[in-house]
Coordinates of C-alpha atoms in Angstrom, one line a residue:
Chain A
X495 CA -10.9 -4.7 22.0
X496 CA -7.1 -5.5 21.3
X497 CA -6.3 -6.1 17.7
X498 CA -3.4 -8.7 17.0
X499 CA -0.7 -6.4 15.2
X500 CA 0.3 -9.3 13.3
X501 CA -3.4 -9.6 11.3
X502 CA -3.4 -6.0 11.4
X503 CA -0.3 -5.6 9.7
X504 CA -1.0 -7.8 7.3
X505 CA -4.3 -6.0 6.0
X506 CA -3.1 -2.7 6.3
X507 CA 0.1 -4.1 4.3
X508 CA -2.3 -5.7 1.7
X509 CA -4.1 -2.4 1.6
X510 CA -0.6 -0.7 1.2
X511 CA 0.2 -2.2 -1.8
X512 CA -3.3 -1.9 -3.4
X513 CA -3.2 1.6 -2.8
X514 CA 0.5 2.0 -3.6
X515 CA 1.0 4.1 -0.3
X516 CA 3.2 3.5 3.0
X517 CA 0.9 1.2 4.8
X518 CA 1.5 2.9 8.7
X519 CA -0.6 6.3 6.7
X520 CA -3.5 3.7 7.0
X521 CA -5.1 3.8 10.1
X522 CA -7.8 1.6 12.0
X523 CA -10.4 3.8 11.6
X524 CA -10.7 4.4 8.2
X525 CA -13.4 3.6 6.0
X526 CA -12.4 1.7 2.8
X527 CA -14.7 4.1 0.6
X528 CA -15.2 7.4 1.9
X529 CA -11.1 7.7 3.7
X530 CA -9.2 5.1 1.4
X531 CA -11.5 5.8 -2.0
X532 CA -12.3 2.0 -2.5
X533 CA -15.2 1.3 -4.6
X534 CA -17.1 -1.9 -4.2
X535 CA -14.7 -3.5 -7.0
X536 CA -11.9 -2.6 -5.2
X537 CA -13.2 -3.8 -1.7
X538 CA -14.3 -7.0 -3.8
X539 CA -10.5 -7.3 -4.9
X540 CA -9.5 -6.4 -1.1
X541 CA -11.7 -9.3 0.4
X542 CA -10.1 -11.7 -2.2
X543 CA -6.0 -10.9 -1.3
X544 CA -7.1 -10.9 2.3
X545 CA -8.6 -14.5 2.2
X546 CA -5.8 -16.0 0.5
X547 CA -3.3 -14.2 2.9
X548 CA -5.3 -15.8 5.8
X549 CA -6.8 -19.1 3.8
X550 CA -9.8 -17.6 4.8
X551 CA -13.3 -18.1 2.8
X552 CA -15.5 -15.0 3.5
X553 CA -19.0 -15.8 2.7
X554 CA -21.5 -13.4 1.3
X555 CA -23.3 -12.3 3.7
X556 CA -20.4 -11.6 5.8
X557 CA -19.4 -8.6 3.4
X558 CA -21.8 -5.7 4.8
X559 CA -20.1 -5.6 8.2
X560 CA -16.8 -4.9 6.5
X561 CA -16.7 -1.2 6.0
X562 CA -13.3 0.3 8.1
X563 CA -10.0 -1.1 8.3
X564 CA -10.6 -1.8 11.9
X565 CA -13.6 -4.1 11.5
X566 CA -12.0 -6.3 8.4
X567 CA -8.9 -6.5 10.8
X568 CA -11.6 -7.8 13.9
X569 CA -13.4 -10.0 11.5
X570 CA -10.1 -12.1 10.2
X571 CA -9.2 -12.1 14.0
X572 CA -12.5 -13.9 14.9
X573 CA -12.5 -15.9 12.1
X574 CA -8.9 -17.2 12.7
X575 CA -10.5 -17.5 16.4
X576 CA -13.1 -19.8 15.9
X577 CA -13.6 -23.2 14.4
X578 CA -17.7 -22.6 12.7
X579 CA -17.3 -22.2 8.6
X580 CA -19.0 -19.1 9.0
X581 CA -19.5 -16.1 11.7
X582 CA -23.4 -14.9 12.7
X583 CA -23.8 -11.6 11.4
X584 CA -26.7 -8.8 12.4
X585 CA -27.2 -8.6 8.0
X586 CA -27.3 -12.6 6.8
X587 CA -30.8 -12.1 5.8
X588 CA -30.2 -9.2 3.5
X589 CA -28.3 -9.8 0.2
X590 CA -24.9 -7.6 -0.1
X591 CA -25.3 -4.4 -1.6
X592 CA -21.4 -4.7 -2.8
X593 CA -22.9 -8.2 -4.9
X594 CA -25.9 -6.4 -6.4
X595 CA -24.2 -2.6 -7.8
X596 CA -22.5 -4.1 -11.0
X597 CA -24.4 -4.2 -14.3
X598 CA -24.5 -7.4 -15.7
Chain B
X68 CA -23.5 16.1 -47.5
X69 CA -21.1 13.4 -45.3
X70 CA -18.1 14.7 -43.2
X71 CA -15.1 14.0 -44.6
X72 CA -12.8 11.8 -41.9
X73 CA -9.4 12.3 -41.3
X74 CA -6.5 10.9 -39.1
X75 CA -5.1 13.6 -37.1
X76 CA -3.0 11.2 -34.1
X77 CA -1.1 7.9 -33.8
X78 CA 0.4 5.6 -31.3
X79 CA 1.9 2.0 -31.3
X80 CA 2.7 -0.9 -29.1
X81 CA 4.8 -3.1 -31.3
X82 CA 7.8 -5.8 -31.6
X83 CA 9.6 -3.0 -33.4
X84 CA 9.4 -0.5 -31.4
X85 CA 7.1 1.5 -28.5
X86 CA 6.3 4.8 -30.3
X87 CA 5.5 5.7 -33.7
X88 CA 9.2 7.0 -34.2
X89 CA 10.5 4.1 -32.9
X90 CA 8.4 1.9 -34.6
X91 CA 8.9 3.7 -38.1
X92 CA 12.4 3.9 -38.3
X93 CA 12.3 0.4 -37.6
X94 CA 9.7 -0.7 -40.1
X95 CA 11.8 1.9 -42.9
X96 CA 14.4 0.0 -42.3
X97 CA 12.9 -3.7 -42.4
X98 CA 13.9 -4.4 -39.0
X99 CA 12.1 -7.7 -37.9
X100 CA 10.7 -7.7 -34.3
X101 CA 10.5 -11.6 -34.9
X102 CA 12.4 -13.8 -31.9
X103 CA 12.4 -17.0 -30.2
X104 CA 10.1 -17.6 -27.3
X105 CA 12.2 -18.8 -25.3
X106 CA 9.5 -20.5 -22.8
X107 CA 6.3 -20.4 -21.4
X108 CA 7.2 -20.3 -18.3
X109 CA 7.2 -22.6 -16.4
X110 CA 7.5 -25.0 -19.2
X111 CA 9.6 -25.4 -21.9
X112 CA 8.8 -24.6 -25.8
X113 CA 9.8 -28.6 -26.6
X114 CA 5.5 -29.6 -27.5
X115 CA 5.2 -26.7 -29.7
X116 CA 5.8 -26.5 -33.4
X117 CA 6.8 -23.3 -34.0
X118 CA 8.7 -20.8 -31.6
X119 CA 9.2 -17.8 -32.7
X120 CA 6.7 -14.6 -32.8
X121 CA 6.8 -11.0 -32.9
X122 CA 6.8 -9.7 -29.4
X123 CA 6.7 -6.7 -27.4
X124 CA 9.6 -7.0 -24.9
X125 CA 10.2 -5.4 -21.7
X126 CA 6.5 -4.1 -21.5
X127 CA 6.0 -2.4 -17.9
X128 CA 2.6 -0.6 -17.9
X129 CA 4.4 1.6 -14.8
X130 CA 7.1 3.1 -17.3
X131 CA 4.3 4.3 -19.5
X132 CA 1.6 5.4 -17.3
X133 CA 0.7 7.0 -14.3
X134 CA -2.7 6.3 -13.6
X135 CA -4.3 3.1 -12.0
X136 CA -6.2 2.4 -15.4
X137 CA -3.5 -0.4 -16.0
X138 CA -3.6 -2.2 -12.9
X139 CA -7.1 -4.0 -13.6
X140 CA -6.8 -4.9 -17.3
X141 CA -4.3 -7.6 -19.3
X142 CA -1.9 -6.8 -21.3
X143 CA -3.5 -6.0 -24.7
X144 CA -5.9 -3.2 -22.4
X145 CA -2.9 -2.6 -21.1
X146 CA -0.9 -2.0 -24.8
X147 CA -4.3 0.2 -25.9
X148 CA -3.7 2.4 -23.3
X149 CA -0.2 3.0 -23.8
X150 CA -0.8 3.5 -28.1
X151 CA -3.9 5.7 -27.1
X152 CA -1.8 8.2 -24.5
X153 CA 0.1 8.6 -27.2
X154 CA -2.0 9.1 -30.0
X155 CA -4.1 11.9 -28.1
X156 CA -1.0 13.6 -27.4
X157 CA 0.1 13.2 -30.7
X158 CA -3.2 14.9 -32.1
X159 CA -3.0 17.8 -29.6
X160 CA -7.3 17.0 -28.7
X161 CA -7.5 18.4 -25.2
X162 CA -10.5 16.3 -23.9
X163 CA -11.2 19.3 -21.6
X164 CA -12.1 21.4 -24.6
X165 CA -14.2 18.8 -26.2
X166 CA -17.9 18.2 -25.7
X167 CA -17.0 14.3 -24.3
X168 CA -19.9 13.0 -25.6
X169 CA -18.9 13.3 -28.7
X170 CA -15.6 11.5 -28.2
X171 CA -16.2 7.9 -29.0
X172 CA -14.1 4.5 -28.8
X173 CA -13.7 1.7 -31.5
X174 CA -11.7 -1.1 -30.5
X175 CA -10.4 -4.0 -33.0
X176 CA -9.4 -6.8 -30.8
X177 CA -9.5 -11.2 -31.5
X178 CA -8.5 -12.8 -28.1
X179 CA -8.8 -10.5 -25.6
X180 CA -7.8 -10.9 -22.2
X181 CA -6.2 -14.3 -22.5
X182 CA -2.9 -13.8 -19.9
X183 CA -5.1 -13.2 -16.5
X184 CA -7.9 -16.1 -18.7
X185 CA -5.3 -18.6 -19.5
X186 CA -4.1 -18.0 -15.7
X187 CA -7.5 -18.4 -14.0
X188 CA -9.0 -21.5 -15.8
X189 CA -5.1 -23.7 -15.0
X190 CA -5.7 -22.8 -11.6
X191 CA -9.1 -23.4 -11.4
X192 CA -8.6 -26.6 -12.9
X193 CA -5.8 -27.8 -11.2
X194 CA -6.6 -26.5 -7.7
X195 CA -10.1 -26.8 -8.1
X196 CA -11.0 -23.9 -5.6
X197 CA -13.9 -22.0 -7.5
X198 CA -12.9 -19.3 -4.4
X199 CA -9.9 -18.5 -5.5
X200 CA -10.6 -17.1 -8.8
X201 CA -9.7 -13.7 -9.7
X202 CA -12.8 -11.2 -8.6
X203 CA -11.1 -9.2 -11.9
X204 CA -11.9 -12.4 -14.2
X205 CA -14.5 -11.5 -15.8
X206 CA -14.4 -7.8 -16.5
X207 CA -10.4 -8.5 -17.4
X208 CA -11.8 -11.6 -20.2
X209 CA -14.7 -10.0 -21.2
X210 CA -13.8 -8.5 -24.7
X211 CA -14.6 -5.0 -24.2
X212 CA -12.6 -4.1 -21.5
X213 CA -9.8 -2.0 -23.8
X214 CA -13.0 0.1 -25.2
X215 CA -14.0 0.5 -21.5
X216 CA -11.1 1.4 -20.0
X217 CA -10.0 4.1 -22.7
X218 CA -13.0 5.4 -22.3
X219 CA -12.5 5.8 -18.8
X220 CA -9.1 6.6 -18.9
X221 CA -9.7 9.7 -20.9
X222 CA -13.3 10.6 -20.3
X223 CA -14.5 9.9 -23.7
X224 CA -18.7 9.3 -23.6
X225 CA -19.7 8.4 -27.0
X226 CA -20.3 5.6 -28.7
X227 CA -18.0 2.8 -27.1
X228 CA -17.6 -0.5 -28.9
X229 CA -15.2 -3.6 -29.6
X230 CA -15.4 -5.3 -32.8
X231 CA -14.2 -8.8 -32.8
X232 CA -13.4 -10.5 -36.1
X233 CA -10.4 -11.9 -35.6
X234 CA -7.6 -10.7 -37.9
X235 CA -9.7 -8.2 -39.5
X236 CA -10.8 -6.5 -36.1
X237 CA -9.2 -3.2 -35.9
X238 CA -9.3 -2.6 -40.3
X239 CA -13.4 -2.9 -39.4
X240 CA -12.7 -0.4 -36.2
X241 CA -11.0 1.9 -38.4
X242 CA -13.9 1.0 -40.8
X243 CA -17.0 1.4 -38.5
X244 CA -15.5 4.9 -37.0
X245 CA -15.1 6.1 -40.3
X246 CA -19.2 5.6 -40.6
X247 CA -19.6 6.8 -37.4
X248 CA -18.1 10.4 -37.8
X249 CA -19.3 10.1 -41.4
X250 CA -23.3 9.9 -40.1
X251 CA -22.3 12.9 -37.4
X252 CA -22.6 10.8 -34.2
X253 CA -19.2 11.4 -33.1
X254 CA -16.4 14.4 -34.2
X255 CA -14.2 12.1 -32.7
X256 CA -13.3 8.7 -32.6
X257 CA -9.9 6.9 -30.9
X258 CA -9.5 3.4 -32.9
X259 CA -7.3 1.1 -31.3
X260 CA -6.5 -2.6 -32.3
X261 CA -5.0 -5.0 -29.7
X262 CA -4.4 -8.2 -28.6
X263 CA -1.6 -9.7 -26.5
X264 CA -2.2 -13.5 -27.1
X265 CA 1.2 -15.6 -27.1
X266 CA -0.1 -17.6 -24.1
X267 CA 0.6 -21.2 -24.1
X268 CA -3.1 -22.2 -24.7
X269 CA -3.6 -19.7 -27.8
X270 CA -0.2 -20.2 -29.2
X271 CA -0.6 -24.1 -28.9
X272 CA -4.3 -23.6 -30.4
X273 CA -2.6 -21.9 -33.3
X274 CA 0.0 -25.0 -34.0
X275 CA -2.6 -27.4 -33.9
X276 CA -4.5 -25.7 -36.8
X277 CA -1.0 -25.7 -38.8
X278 CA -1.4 -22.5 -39.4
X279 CA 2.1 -20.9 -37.9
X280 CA 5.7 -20.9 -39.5
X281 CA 7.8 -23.9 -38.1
X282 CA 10.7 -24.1 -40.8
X283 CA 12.7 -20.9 -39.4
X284 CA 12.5 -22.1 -35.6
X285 CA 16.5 -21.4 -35.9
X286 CA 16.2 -18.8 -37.8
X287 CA 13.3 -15.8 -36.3
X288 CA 13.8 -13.2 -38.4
X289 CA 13.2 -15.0 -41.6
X290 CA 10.0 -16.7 -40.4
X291 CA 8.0 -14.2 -41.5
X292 CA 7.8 -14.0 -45.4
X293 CA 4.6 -13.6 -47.0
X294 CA 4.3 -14.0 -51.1
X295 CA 7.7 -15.8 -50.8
X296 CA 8.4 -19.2 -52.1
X297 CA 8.8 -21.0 -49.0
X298 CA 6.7 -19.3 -46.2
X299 CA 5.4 -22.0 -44.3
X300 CA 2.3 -20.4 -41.9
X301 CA 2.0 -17.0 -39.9
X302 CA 4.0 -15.6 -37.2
X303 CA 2.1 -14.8 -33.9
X304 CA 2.7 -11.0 -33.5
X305 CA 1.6 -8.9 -30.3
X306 CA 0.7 -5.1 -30.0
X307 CA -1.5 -2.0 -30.3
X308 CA -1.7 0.2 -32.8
X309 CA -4.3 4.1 -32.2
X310 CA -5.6 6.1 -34.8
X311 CA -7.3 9.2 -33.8
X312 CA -10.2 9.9 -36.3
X313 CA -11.9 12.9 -36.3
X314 CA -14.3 15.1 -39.0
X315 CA -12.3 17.2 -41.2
X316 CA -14.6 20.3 -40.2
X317 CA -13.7 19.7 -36.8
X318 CA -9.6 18.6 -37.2
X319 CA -9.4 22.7 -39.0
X320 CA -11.4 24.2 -36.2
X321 CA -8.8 23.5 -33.6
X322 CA -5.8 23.8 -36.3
X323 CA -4.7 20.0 -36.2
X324 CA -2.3 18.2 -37.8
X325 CA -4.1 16.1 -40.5
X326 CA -1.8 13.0 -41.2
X327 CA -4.3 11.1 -43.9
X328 CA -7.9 10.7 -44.9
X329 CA -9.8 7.5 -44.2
X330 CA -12.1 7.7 -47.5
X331 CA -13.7 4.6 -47.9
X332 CA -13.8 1.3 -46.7
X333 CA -16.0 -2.2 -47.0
X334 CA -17.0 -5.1 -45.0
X335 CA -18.1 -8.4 -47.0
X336 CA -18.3 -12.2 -45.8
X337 CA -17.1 -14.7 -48.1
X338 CA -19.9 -17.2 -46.1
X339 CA -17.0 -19.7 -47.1
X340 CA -15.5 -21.6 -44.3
X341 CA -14.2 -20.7 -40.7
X342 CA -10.6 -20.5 -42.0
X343 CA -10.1 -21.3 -45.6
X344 CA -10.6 -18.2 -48.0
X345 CA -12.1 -19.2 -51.1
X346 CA -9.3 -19.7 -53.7
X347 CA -10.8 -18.3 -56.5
X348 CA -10.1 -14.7 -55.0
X349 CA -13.7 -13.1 -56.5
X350 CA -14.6 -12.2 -52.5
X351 CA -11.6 -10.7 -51.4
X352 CA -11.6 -8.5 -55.0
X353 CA -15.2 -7.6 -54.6
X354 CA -14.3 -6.2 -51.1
X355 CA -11.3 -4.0 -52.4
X356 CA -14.2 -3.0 -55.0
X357 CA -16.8 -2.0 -52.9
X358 CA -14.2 -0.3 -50.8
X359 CA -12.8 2.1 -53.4
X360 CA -16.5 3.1 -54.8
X361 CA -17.5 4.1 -51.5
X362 CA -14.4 6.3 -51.5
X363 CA -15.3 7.7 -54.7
X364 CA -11.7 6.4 -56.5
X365 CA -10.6 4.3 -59.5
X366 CA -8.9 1.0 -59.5
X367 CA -6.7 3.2 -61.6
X368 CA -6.2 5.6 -58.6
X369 CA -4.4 3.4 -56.1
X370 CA -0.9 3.9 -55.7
X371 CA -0.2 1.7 -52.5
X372 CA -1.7 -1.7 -50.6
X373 CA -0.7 -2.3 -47.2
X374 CA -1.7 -6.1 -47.9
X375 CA -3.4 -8.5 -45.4
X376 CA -0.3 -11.1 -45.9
X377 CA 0.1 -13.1 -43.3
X378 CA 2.9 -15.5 -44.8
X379 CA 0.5 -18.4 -45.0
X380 CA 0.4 -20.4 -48.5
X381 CA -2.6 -20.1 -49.5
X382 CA -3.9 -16.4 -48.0
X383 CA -1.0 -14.7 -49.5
X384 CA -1.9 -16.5 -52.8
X385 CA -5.6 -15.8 -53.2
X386 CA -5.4 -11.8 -51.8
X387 CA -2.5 -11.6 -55.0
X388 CA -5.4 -13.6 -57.4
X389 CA -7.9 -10.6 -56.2
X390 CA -5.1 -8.0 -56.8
X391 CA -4.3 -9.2 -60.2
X392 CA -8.6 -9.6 -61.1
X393 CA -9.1 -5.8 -59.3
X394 CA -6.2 -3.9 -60.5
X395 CA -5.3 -6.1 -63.9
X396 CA -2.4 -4.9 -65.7
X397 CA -2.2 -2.0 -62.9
X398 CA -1.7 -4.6 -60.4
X399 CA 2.0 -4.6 -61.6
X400 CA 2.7 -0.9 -60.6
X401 CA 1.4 -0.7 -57.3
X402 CA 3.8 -0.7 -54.2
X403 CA 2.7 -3.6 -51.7
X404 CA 4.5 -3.9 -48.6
X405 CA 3.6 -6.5 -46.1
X406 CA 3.9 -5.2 -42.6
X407 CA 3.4 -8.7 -41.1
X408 CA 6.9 -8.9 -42.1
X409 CA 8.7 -7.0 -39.4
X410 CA 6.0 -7.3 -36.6
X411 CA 4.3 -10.8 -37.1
X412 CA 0.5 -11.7 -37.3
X413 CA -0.7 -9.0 -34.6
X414 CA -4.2 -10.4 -34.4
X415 CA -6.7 -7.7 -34.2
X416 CA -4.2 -5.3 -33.9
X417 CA -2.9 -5.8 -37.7
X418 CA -6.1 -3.5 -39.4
X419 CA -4.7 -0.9 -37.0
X420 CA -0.8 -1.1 -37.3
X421 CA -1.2 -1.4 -41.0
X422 CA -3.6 1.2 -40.6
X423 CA -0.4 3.0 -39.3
X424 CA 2.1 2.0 -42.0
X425 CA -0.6 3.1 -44.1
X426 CA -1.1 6.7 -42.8
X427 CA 2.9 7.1 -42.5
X428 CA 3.6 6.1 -45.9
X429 CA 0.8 9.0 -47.6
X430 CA 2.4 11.0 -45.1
X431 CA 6.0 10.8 -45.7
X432 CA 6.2 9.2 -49.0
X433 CA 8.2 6.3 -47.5
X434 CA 7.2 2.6 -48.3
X435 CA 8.4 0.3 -45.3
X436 CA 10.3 -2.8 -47.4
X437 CA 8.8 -6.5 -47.1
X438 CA 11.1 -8.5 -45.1
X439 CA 12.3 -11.8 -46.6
X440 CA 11.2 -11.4 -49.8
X441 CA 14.2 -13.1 -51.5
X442 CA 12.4 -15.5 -53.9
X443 CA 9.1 -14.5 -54.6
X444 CA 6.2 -17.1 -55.5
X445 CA 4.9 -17.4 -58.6
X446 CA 1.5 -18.0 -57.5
X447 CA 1.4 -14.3 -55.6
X448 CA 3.9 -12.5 -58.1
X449 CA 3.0 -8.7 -58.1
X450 CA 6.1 -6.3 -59.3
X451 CA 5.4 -4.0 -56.8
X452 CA 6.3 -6.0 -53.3
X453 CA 9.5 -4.9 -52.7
X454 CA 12.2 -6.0 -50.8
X455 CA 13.8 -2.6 -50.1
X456 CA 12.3 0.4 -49.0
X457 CA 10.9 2.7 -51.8
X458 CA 10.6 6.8 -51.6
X459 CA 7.4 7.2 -53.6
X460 CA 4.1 9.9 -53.7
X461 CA 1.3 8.1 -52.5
X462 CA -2.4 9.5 -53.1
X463 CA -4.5 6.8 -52.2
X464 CA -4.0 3.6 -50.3
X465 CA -5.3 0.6 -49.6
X466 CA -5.4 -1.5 -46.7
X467 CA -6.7 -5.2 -46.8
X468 CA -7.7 -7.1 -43.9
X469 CA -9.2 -10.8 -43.6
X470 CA -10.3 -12.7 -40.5
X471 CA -11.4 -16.4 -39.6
X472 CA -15.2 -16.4 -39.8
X473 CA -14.9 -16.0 -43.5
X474 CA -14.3 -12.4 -42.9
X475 CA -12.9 -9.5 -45.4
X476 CA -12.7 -5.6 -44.3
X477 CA -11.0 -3.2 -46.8
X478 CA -10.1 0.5 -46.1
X479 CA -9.1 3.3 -48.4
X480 CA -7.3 6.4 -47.5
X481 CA -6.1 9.1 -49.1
X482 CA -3.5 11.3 -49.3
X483 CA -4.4 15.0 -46.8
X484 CA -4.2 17.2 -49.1
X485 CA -5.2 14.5 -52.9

C-alpha cells in the first residue's frame, strides 16, 4: 500500500526530534521498541505529539496495532481517511498492554 | 558502635552561580543573585506584589548533560541532576566500583514539578481537552521524580526517597541520610534539595499569604535582608544544592576527600500552626538542643550557624529568641551568616545549599557575609551576623531549618578532622 510522504514525514520527523537523530535514518519498517529503543512511555509520549500534529484522538484500544513506524504512519493515513471517531481493530476487546505495564 | 558520616562531594544549582566554585566565590563575596522578574510570560508582573527573586538564569539542561535523563523531568529534577553530576564527580565514587545497592537517594524538595503542573492544569482549564494533557504529567508532578531520576541516572539501588516539608526539606534529607548510613543500610547516600517554583501560580500563592519582600521592588539586591530592621517578607529563591554522604569507614577505603562530618541532627514539630512559629522561641531552641546531644557536643562547642533566616519579621525574630535561650551569653560569639541573603528563599533546596555554605565554611575557614545587614534589628540582635566576610576556624556548625507545617530540622557538623 502507498504511504502519503507528507504523513510519513511528519512522523518520522516527530520521531526525529524525540530521538534527536536525522529523521531519513528512520525507516518504515522499524519497530518503535526493539529498532528505535522506545519503551511503552516513550511510544505513550509518541502517540500524544502525533495526535496533536494530526488533531487526531487515538483511542485505547487502537494502541496494540501500533508497533513499526510503517503501521502508525498507515493508521494516521486511515484515520485522516475516514469520517467514524474510531477505526475497527482485530485487539478492541483486549485492554492495552502499553496501559497496564506502569506501577501505580 | 554507629558509623561515623561524612561529606565527601558537592554540587550546586544556584542564583549565584552553577558550580560550587562559582557559587562560593560569589557567596564570599556577598554577591546577591536577587533580580527582577521581569514577566511571566505571557503576562506582565503589574498583579503581583513583589518582583524580584533569586533565580537561576540561562539554565539549559543540554549544556550540562548529555544523557536523556533531563528531557522527561522539570526544572528542579532537572537542577538535581546537574548539582548531583557534579557532586559524584566531585567525590571521585565510581558507581562501577560500588556495590549499587548500597548507593541510596534522599531528596529535600517543597513544590516539585510546578513549570510542566502550572502548564497542564491552564491548559486544561482553558481548552478543556482532558486529551491533550501531557502523558509526562503525572510522573513529572509527582514529588519524587528528582529521587527517581538520580537514581536512574546513576544506577544508585538503595533506599530512594523524597522528603517534603517545605523549607525544611533537604536539612531533614541531609538529616534522614545521616540515620540511614548511621544504622548501616546505605555507605552511600547522594542528598539533594530542589525546587524550581517561580511560576505564576506559586509565586502569586506566596503574595497572597504576605509572606514575600515588596518594599525593594526597585531595588533587588537589597530585598533580601534577614535580622535587619526593615526586611519586609522572603525572597523566592530557585536551585539545587548535592551533598554526597557516605560512612567514614568507607570514605578512607577508597582514599576520599572528606570535606566535613554531619554529626548530629533533630527533627521536632512545634504542632503550632501551618505558618506561624510560635514566638516564644522554646521549639525552635529545643530542636537546636536535641540536635547537638545527638552529636555528642556542647552549646559551648558551636562556633558557626548557618541560620534558617528567611528575611521575614517574625521568623528571623523568634530563631534569634532560641539562639539567645540555647547559646545565652555564647550566643554573642558565634558567627551567623544568612545564606538566604545572596540566593533568596530556595524552598527545599535551602537545608541543602546551607548545607553547602555549611560544609565550605568548616572546610576553608571562610564565613560567607550576610547581605544587607546595615541596621540590624533589635528584636534578632546577635554580634555575630556579620556583614563582611570573616576568616575564622570553625569546629562545629550548625545548620537550622524550619518549614510551614509547624516544622523544625536542625543539623550539626563538624569540622573533618575536630
Amino acid at each position: 500500500m502507498a504511504t502519503d510522504p507528507g504523513i510519513s514525514l511528519k512522523i518520522r520527523t516527530a520521531l526525529g526530534q524525540y530521538l534527536k537523530r536525522d529523521p531519513t535514518t528512520i525507516l518504515m519498517t522499524d519497530h518503535l521498541r526493539d529498532d528505535l529503543g522506545l519503551d511503552s512511555m516513550a511510544v505513550i509520549e509518541l502517540l500524544y505529539r502525533i495526535e496533536e500534529a494530526f488533531d487526531l484522538q487515538i483511542p485505547d484500544q487502537d494502541l496494540v496495532g501500533l508497533t513499526r513506524v510503517g503501521e502508525v504512519v498507515h493508521y494516521v493515513e486511515k484515520r485522516l481517511g475516514k469520517t467514524s471517531a474510531s477505526l475497527p481493530t482485530k485487539n478492541t476487546a483486549k485492554p492495552s498492554k502499553l496501559k497496564n505495564k506502569k506501577k501505580s | 558502635m554507629r558509623s561515623r558520616v561524612v561529606v565527601t562531594g558537592l554540587g550546586i544549582v544556584s542564583p549565584i552561580g552553577i558550580g560550587v566554585s562559582d557559587f562560593w566565590k560569589a557567596a564570599r563575596s556577598g554577591q546577591s543573585g536577587i533580580s527582577a522578574i521581569t514577566s511571566f510570560d505571557p503576562f506582565p508582573m503589574d498583579g503581583y506584589r513583589s518582583k524580584v527573586a533569586g533565580q537561576v538564569r540561562n539554565f539549559a539542561i543540554e549544556r550540562f548533560l548529555d544523557s536523556p535523563h533531563g528531557d522527561r523531568v522539570d526544572r528542579y529534577a532537572q537542577f538535581a541532576l546537574v548539582a548531583t553530576k557534579e557532586a559524584l564527580a566531585d567525590s571521585a565514587l565510581q558507581m562501577a566500583k560500588e556495590n549499587p545497592h548500597r548507593v541510596g537517594v534522599i531528596v529535600g524538595a517543597g513544590m516539585g514539578g510546578m513549570v510542566m503542573g502550572e502548564r497542564e492544569i491552564t491548559q486544561l482549564y482553558e481548552q478543556q481537552k482532558p486529551h491533550r494533557v501531557h502523558p509526562n504529567f503525572i510522573p513529572v508532578i509527582t514529588l519524587n521524580s528528582a529521587s527517581g531520576i538520580v537514581a536512574m541516572a546513576y544506577g544508585a539501588k538503595g533506599p530512594n526517597l523524597t522528603i517534603s516539608t517545605a523549607c525544611s526539606s533537604s536539612a531533614h534529607a541531609l538529616g534522614q541520610a545521616m540515620c540511614c548510613i548511621r544504622e548501616g543500610r546505605a555507605d552511600v547516600v547522594i542528598v539533594v534539595g530542589a525546587d524550581a517554583s517561580i511560576t505564576p501560580l506559586v509565586f502569586a500563592g506566596f503574595c497572597s499569604l504576605r509572606a514575600l519582600s515588596s518594599k525593594f521592588n526597585d531595588h533587588p539586591e537589597k530585598a533580601s535582608r534577614p535580622f535587619e530592621c526593615s526586611r519586609d517578607g522572603f525572597v523566592m529563591g530557585e536551585g539545587a544544592g548535592t551533598l554526597i554522604l557516605e560512612s567514614a569507614a568507607h570514605a578512607r577505603k577508597r582514599k576520599a576527600r572528606i570535606y566535613a562530618e554531619i554529626a548530629g541532627y533533630a527533627a521536632t514539630s512545634e504542632a503550632y500552626h501551618m505558618v506561624i512559629p510560635r514566638e516564644d522561641g522554646l521549639e525552635v531552641a529545643n530542636t537546636m538542643r536535641l540536635a547537638l546531644m545527638d552529636a555528642g557536643v556542647t552549646p559551648a562547642q558551636v562556633d558557626y550557624i548557618n541560620a534558617h533566616a528567611t528575611s521575614t519579621t517574625i521568623g528571623d525574630a523568634v530563631e534569634a529568641k532560641a539562639i539567645r535561650q540555647l547559646f545565652k551569653s555564647r550566643a554573642d560569639k558565634i558567627a551567623i551568616s544568612a545564606t538566604k541573603s545572596l540566593v533568596g528563599h530556595t524552598l527545599g533546596a535551602a537545608g541543602a545549599i546551607g548545607g553547602i555554605a555549611s560544609v565550605l565554611t568548616l572546610h576553608t575557614g571562610n564565613i560567607h557575609p550576610t547581605a544587607n545587614y546595615d541596621d540590624p534589628d533589635p528584636a534578632c540582635a546577635l554580634a555575630g551576623v556579620s556583614r563582611s566576610g570573616q576568616e575564622r576556624r570553625v569546629k562545629v556548625a550548625l545548620l537550622n531549618a524550619f518549614g510551614f507545617g509547624s516544622n523544625n530540622a536542625a543539623v550539626v557538623l563538624k569540622h573533618a578532622i575536630a
